[in-house]
PDB file of C-alpha atoms in Angstrom:
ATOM      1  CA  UNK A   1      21.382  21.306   0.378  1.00 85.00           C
ATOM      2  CA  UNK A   2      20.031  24.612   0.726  1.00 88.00           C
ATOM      3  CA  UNK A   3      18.249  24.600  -3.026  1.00 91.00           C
ATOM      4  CA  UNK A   4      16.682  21.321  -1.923  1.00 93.00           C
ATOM      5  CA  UNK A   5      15.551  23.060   1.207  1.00 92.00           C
ATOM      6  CA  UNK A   6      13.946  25.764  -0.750  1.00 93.00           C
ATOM      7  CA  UNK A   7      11.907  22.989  -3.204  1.00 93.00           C
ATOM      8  CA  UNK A   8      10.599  20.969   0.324  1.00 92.00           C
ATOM      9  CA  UNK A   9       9.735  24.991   1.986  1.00 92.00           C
ATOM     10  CA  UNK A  10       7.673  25.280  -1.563  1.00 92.00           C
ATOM     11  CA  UNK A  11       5.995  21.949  -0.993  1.00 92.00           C
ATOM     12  CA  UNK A  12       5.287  22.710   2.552  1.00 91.00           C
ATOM     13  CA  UNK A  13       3.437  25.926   1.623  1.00 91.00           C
ATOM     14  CA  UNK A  14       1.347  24.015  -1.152  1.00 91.00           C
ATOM     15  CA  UNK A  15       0.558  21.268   0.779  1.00 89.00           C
ATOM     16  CA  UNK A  16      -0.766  23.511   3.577  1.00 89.00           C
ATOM     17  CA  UNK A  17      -3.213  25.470   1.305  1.00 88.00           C
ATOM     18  CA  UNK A  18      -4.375  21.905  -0.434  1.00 86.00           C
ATOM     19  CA  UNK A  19      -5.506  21.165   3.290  1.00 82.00           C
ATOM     20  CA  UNK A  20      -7.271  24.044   3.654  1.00 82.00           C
ATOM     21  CA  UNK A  21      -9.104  23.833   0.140  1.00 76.00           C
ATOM     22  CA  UNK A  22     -11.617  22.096  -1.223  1.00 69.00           C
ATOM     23  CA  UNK A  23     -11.892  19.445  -3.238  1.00 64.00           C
ATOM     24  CA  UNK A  24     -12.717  20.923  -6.141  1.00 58.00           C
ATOM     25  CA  UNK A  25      -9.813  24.119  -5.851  1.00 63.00           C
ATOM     26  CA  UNK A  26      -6.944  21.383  -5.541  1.00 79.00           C
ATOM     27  CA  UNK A  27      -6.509  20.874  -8.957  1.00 82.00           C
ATOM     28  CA  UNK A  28      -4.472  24.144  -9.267  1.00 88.00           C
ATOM     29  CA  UNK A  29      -2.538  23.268  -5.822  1.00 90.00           C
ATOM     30  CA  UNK A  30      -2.165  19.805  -7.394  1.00 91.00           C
ATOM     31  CA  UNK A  31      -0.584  20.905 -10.518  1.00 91.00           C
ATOM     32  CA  UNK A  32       1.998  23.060  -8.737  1.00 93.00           C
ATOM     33  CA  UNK A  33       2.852  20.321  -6.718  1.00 94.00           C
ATOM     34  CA  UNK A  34       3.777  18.247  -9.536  1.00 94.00           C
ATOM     35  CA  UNK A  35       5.486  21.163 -11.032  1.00 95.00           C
ATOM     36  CA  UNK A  36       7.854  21.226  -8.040  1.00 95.00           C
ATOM     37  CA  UNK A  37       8.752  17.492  -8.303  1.00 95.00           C
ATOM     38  CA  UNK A  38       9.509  17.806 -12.037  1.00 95.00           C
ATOM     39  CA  UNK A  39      11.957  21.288 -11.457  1.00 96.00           C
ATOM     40  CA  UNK A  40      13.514  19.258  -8.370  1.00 96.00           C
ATOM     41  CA  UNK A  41      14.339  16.417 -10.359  1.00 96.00           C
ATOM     42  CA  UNK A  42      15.647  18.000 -13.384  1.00 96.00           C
ATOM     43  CA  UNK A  43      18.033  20.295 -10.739  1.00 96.00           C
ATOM     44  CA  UNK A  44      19.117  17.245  -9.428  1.00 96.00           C
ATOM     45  CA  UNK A  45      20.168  16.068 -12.892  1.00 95.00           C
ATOM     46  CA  UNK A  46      22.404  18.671 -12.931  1.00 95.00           C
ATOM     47  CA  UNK A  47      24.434  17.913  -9.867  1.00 95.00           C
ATOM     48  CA  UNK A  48      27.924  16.429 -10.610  1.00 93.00           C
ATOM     49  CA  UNK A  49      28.398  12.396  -9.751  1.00 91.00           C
ATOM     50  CA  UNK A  50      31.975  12.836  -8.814  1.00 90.00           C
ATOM     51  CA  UNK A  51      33.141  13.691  -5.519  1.00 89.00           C
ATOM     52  CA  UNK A  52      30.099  15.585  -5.057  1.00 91.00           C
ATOM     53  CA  UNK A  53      26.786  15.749  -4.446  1.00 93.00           C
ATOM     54  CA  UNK A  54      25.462  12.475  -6.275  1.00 92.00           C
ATOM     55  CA  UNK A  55      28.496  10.764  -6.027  1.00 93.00           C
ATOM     56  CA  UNK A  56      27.262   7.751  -3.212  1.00 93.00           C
ATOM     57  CA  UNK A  57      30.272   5.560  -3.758  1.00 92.00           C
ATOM     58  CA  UNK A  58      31.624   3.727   0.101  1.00 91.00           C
ATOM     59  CA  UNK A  59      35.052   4.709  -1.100  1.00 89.00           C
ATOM     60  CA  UNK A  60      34.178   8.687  -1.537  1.00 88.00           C
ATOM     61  CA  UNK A  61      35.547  10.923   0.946  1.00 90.00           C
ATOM     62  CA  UNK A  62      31.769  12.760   1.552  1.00 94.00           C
ATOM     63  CA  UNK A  63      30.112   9.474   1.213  1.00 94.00           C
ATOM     64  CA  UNK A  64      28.059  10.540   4.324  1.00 94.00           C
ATOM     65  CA  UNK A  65      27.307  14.260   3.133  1.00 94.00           C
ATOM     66  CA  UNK A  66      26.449  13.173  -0.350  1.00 95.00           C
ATOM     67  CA  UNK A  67      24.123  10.600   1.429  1.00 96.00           C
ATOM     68  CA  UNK A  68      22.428  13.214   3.413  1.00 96.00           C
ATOM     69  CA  UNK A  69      21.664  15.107   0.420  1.00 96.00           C
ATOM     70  CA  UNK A  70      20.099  12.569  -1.420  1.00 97.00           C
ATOM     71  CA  UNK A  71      17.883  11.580   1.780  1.00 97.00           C
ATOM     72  CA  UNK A  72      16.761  15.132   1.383  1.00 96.00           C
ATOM     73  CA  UNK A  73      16.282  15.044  -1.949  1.00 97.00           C
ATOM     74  CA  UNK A  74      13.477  11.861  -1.117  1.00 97.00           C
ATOM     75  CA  UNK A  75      12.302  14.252   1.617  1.00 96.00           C
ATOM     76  CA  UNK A  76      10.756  16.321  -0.624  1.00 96.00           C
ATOM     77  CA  UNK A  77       8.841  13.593  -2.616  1.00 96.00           C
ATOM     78  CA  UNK A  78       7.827  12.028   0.269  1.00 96.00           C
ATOM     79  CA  UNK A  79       6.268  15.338   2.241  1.00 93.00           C
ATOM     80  CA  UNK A  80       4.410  16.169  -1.223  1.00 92.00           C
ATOM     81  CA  UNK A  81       2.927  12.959  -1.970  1.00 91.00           C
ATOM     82  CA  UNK A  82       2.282  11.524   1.469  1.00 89.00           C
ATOM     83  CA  UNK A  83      -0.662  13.533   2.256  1.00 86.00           C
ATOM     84  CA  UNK A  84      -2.445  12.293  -0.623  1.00 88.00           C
ATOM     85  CA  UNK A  85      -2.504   8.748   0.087  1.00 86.00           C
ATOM     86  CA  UNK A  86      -5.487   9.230   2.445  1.00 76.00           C
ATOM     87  CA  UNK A  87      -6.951  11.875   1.043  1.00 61.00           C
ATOM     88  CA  UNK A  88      -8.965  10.028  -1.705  1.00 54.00           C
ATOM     89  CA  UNK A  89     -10.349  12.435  -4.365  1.00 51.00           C
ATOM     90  CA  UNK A  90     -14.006  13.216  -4.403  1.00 48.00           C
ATOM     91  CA  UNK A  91     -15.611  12.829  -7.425  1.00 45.00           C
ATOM     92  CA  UNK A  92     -17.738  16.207  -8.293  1.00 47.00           C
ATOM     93  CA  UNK A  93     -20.979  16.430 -10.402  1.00 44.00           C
ATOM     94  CA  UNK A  94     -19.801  20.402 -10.923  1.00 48.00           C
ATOM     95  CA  UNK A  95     -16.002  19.832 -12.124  1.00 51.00           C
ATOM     96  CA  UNK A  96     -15.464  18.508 -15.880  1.00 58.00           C
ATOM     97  CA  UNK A  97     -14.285  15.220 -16.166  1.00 63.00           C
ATOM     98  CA  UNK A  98     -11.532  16.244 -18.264  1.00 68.00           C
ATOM     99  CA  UNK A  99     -10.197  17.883 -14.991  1.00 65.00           C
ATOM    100  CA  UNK A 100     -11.797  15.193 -12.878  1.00 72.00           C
ATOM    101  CA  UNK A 101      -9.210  12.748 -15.024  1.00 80.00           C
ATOM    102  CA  UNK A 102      -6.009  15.386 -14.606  1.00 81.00           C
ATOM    103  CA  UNK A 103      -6.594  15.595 -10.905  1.00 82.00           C
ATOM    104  CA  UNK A 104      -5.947  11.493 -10.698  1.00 85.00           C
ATOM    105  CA  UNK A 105      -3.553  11.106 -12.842  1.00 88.00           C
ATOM    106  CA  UNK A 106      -1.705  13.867 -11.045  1.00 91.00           C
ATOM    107  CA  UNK A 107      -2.342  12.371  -7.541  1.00 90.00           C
ATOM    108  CA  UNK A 108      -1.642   9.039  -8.387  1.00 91.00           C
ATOM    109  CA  UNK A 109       1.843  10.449  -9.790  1.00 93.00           C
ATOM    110  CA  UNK A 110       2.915  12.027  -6.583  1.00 94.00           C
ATOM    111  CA  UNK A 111       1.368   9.024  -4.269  1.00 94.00           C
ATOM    112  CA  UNK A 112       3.657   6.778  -6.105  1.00 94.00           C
ATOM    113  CA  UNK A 113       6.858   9.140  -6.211  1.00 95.00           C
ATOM    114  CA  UNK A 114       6.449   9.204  -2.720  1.00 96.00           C
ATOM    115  CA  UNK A 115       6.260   5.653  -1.926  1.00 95.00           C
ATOM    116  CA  UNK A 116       9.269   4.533  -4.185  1.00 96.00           C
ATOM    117  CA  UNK A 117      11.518   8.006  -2.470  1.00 97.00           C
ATOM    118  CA  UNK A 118      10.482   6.298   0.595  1.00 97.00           C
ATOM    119  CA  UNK A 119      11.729   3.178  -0.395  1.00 97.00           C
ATOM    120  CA  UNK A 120      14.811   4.736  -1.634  1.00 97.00           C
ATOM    121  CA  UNK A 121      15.800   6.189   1.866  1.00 97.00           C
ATOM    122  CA  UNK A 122      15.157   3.023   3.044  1.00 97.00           C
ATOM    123  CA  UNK A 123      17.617   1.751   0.715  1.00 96.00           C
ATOM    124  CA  UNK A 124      20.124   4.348   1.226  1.00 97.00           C
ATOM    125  CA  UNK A 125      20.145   4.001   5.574  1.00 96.00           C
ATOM    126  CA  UNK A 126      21.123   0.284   4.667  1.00 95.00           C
ATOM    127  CA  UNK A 127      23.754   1.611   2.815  1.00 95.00           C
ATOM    128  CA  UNK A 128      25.006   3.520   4.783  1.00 94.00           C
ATOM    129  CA  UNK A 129      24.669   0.822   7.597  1.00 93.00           C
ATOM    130  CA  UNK A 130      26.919  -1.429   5.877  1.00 92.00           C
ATOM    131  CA  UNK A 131      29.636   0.657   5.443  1.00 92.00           C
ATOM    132  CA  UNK A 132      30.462   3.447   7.808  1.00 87.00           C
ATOM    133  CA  UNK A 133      27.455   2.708   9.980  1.00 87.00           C
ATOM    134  CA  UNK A 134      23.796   4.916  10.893  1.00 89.00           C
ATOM    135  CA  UNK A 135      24.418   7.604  12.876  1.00 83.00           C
ATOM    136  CA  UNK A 136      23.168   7.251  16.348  1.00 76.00           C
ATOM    137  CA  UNK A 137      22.619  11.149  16.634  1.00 77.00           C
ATOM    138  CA  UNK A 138      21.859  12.054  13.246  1.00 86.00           C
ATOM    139  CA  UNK A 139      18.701  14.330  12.930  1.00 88.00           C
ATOM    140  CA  UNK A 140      18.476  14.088   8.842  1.00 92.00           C
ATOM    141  CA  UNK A 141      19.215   9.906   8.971  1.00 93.00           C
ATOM    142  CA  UNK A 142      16.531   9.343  11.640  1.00 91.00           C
ATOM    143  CA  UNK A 143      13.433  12.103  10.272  1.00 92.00           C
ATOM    144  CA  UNK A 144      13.921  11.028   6.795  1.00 96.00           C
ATOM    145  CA  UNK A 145      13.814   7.268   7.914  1.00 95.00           C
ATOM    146  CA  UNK A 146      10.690   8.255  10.533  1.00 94.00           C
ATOM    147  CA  UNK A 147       9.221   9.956   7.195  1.00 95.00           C
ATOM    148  CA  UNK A 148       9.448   6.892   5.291  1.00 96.00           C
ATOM    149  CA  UNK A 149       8.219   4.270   7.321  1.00 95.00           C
ATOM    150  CA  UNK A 150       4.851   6.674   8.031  1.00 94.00           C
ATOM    151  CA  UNK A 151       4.321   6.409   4.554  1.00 95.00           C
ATOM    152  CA  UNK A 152       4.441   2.509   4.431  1.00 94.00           C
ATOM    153  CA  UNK A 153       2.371   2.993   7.394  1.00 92.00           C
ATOM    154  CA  UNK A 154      -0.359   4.827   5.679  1.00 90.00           C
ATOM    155  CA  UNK A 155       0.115   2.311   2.591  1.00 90.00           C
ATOM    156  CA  UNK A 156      -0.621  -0.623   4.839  1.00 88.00           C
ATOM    157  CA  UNK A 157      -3.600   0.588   6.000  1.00 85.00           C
ATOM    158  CA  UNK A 158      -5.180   0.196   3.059  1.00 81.00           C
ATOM    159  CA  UNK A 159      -3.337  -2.859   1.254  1.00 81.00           C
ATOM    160  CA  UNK A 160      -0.930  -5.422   2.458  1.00 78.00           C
ATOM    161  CA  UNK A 161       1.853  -7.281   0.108  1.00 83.00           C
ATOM    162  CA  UNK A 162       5.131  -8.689   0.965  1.00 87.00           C
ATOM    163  CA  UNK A 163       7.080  -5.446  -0.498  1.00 91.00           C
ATOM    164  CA  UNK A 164       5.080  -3.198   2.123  1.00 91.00           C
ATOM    165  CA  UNK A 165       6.048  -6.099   4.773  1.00 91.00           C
ATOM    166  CA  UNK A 166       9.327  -6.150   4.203  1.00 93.00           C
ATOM    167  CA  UNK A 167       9.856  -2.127   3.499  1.00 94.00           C
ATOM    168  CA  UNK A 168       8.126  -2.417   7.370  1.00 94.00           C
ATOM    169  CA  UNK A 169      10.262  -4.263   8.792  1.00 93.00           C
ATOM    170  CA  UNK A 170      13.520  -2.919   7.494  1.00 95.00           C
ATOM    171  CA  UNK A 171      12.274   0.647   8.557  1.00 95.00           C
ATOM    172  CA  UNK A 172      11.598  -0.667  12.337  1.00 94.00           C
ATOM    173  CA  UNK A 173      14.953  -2.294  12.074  1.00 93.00           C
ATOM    174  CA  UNK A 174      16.952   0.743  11.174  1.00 94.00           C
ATOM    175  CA  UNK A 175      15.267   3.098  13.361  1.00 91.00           C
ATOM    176  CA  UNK A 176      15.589   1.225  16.475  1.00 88.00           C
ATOM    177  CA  UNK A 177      19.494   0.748  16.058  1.00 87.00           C
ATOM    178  CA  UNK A 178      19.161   4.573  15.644  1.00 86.00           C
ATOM    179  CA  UNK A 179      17.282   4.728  18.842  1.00 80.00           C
ATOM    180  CA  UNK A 180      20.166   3.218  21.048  1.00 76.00           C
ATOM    181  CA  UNK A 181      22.042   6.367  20.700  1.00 63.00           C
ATOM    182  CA  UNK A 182      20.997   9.854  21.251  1.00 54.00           C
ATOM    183  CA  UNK A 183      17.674   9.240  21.292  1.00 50.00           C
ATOM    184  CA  UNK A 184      17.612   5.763  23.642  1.00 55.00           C
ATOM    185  CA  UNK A 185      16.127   8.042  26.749  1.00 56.00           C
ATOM    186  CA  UNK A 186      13.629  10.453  24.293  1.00 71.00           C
ATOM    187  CA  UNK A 187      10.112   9.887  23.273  1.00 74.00           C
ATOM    188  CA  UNK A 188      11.527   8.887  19.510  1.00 75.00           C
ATOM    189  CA  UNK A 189      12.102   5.684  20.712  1.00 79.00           C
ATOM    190  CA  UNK A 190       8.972   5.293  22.441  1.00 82.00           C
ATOM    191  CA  UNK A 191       7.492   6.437  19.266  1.00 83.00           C
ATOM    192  CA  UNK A 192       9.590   3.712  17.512  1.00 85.00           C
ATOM    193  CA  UNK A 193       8.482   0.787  19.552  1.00 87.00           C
ATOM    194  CA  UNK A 194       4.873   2.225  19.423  1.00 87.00           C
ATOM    195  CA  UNK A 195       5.061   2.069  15.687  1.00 88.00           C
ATOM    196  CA  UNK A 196       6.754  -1.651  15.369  1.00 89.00           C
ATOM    197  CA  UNK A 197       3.424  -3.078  18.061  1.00 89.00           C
ATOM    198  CA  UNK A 198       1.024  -0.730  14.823  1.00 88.00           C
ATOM    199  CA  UNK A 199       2.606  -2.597  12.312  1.00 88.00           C
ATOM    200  CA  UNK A 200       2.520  -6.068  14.459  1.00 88.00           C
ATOM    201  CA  UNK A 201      -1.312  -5.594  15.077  1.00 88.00           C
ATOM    202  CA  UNK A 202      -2.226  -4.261  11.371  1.00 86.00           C
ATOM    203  CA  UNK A 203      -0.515  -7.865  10.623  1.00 83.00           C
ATOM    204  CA  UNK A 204      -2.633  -9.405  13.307  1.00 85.00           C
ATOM    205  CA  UNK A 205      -5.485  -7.913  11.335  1.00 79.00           C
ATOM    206  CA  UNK A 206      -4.756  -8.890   8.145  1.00 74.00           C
ATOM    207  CA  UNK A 207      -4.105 -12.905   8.553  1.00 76.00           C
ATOM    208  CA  UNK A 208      -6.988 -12.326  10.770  1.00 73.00           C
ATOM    209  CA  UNK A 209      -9.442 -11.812   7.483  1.00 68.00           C
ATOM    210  CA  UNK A 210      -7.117 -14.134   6.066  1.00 61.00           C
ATOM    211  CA  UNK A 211      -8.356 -16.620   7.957  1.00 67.00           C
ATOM    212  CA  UNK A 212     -12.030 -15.799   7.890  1.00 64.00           C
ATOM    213  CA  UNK A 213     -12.115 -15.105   3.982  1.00 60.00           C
ATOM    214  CA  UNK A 214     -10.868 -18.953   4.118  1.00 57.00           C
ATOM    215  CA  UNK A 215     -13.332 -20.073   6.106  1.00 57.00           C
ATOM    216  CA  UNK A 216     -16.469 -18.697   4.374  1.00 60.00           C
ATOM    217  CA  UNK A 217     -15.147 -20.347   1.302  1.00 54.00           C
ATOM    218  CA  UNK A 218     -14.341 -23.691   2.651  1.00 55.00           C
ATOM    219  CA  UNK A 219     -18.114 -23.215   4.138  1.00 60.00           C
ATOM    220  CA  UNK A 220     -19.475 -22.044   1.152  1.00 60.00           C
ATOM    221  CA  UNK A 221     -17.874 -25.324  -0.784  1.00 58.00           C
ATOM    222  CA  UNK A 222     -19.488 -27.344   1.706  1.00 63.00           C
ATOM    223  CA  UNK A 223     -23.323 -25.716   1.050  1.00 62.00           C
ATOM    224  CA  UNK A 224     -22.577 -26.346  -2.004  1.00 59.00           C
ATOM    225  CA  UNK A 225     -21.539 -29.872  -1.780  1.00 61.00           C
ATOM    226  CA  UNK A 226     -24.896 -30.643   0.592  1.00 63.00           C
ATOM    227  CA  UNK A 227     -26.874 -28.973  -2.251  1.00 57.00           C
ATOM    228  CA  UNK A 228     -25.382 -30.749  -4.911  1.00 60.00           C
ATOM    229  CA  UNK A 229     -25.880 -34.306  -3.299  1.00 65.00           C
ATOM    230  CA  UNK A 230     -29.594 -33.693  -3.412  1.00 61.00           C
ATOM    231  CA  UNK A 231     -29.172 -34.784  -7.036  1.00 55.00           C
ATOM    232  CA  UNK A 232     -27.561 -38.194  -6.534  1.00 59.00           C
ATOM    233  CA  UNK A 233     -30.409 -39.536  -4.202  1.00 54.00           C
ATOM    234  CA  UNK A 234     -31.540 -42.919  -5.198  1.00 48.00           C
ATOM    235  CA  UNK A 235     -34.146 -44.131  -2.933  1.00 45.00           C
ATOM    236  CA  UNK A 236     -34.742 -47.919  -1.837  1.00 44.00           C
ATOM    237  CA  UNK A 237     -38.233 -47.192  -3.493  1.00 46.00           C
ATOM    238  CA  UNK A 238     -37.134 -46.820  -7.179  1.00 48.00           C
ATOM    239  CA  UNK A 239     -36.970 -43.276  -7.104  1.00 48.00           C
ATOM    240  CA  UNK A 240     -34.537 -41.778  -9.579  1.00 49.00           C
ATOM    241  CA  UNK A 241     -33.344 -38.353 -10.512  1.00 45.00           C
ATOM    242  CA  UNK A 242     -35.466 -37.589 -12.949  1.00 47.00           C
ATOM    243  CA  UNK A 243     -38.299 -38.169 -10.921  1.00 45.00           C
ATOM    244  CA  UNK A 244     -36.800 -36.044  -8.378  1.00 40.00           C
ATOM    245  CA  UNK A 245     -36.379 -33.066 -10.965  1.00 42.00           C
ATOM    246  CA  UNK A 246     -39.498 -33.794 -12.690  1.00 44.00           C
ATOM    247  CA  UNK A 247     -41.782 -34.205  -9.834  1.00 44.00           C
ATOM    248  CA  UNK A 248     -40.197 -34.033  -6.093  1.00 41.00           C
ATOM    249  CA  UNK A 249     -38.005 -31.386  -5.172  1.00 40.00           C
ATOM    250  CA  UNK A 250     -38.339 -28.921  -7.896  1.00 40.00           C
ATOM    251  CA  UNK A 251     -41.378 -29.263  -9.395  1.00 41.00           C
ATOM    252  CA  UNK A 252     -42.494 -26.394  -8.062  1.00 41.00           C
ATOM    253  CA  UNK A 253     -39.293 -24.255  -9.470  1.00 42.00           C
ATOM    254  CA  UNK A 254     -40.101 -26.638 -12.749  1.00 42.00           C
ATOM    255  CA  UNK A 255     -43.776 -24.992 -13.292  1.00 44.00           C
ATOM    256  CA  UNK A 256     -43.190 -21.660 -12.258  1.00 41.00           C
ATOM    257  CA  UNK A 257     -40.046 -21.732 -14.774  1.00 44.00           C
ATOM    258  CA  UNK A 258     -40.156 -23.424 -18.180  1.00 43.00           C
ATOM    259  CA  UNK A 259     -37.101 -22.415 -18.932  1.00 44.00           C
ATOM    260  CA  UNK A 260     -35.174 -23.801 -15.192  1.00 38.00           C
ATOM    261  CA  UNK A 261     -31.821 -25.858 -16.192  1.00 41.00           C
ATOM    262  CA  UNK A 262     -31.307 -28.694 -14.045  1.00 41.00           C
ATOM    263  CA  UNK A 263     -27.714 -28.399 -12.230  1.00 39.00           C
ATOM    264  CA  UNK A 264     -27.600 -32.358 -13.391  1.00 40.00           C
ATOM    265  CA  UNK A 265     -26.597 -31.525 -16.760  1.00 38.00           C
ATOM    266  CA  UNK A 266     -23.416 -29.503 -15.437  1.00 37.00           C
ATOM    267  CA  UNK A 267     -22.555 -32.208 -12.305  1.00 36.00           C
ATOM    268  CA  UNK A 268     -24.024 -35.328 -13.579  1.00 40.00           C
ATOM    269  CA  UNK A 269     -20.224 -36.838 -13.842  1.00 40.00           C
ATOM    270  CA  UNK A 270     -18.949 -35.394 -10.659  1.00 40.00           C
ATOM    271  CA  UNK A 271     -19.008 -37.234  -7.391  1.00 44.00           C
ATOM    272  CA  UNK A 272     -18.492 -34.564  -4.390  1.00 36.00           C
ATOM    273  CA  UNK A 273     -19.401 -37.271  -1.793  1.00 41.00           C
ATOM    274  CA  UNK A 274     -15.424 -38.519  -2.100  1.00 40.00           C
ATOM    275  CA  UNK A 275     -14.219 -34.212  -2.081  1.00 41.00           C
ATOM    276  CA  UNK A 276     -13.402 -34.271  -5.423  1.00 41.00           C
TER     277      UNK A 276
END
């Protein structure tokens, strides 16, 4: 525990200088970060998977401390990446794109280590949930959770699927049966409920422009409908379509444009007046 403390104090140091750079000095800051995730995951490699340390079998007799460690060990990729899922890069007339290419490929490897760690501690608080039960005055169980869900926080902000629903949900779930214990009189569960009516309106939001991206195309269909029934007038008089293209409606479009295609030749067979 206290070697994976050391790699998130590293991180923490990093990640406060990257803030206080700019854009075009993170590369460096960037590449160190990365470094740290590679050196923490090859050290975790090396931890036994018996008994100890990555041994997360119910049955083991330091199920729980084993646990904590590897909620820890997501810690880390989650502090180091989650900064960077707002921070967009700004492209730079002055930096090579060489290094321009680097810097994304670098961010977009930390932004999606953190997001799967924080899906892991997800996955590990059920875990331990269904077996000997979440602590309800655990400080590792409930920050590492906290850190999670702000992550799928900042992820929904800017997209919305089904896996960021869900990963939502379950995070509010296992925080508030955290919050009925030590924490049921604190401001962490205020926070908590605070965060479930977020996630509650960004889903308000999003059907929201659901629901008005459907209705500009179902009005956009029905311009186009109007506009395409223009070409199946046939008047009591005689007139036909031709005479329509040739000399009504578009003969103006006709003689400024030798070259305009009548929209008959592409919807002559179709008959929008039934919906079809």
């Amino acid at each position: 525990m206290i070697k994976i403390t050391s790699f998130l104090e590293n991180a923490r140091e990093l990640v406060s200088s990257m803030r206080r750079s700019v854009e075009a000095s993170n590369y460096p800051i960037l590449a160190s970060l990365s470094q740290i995730q590679q050196d923490l995951f090859k050290y975790w490699q090396t931890l036994p998977q018996t008994t100890y340390c990555r041994d997360l079998s119910t049955s083991g007799v330091l199920f729980r401390p084993n646990l904590h460690l590897a909620l820890t060990y997501h810690l880390v990729h989650v502090f180091v990446g989650r900064y960077l899922i707002f921070d967009a890069p700004r492209i730079s007339m002055n930096v090579d794109a060489r290094l321009d290419a680097a810097h994304a490929s670098i961010r977009t490897e930390l932004t999606e280590n953190c997001f799967e760690s924080a899906l892991a501690i997800f996955g590990l608080c059920e875990k331990l949930q269904e077996t000997t039960g979440l602590a309800r005055a655990s400080y590792t169980e409930f920050t590492t959770c906290w850190a999670a869900l702000l992550v799928v926080l900042a992820k929904r902000t800017c997209e919305s699927d089904t896996r960021l629903r869900t990963a939502s949900a379950q995070g509010i779930r296992l925080l508030k049966h955290m919050s009925l214990g030590l924490y049921a009189a604190t401001a962490e569960k205020a926070a908590t409920e605070a965060m479930q009516t977020v996630f509650e309106r960004l889903e308000t939001r999003t059907q929201a422009r659901h629901m008005r991206d459907f209705e500009s195309d179902g009005s956009a269909y029905e311009n186009f409908k109007n506009w395409a029934l223009l070409w199946n007038i046939d008047t009591s008089g005689g007139s036909n379509r031709s005479e329509i293209v040739s000399g009504g409606l578009l003969s103006p479009m006709r003689n400024a444009d030798q070259d305009f295609c009548s929209p008959m030749l592409f919807i002559d067979e179709l008959d929008f007046t039934t919906g079809v």
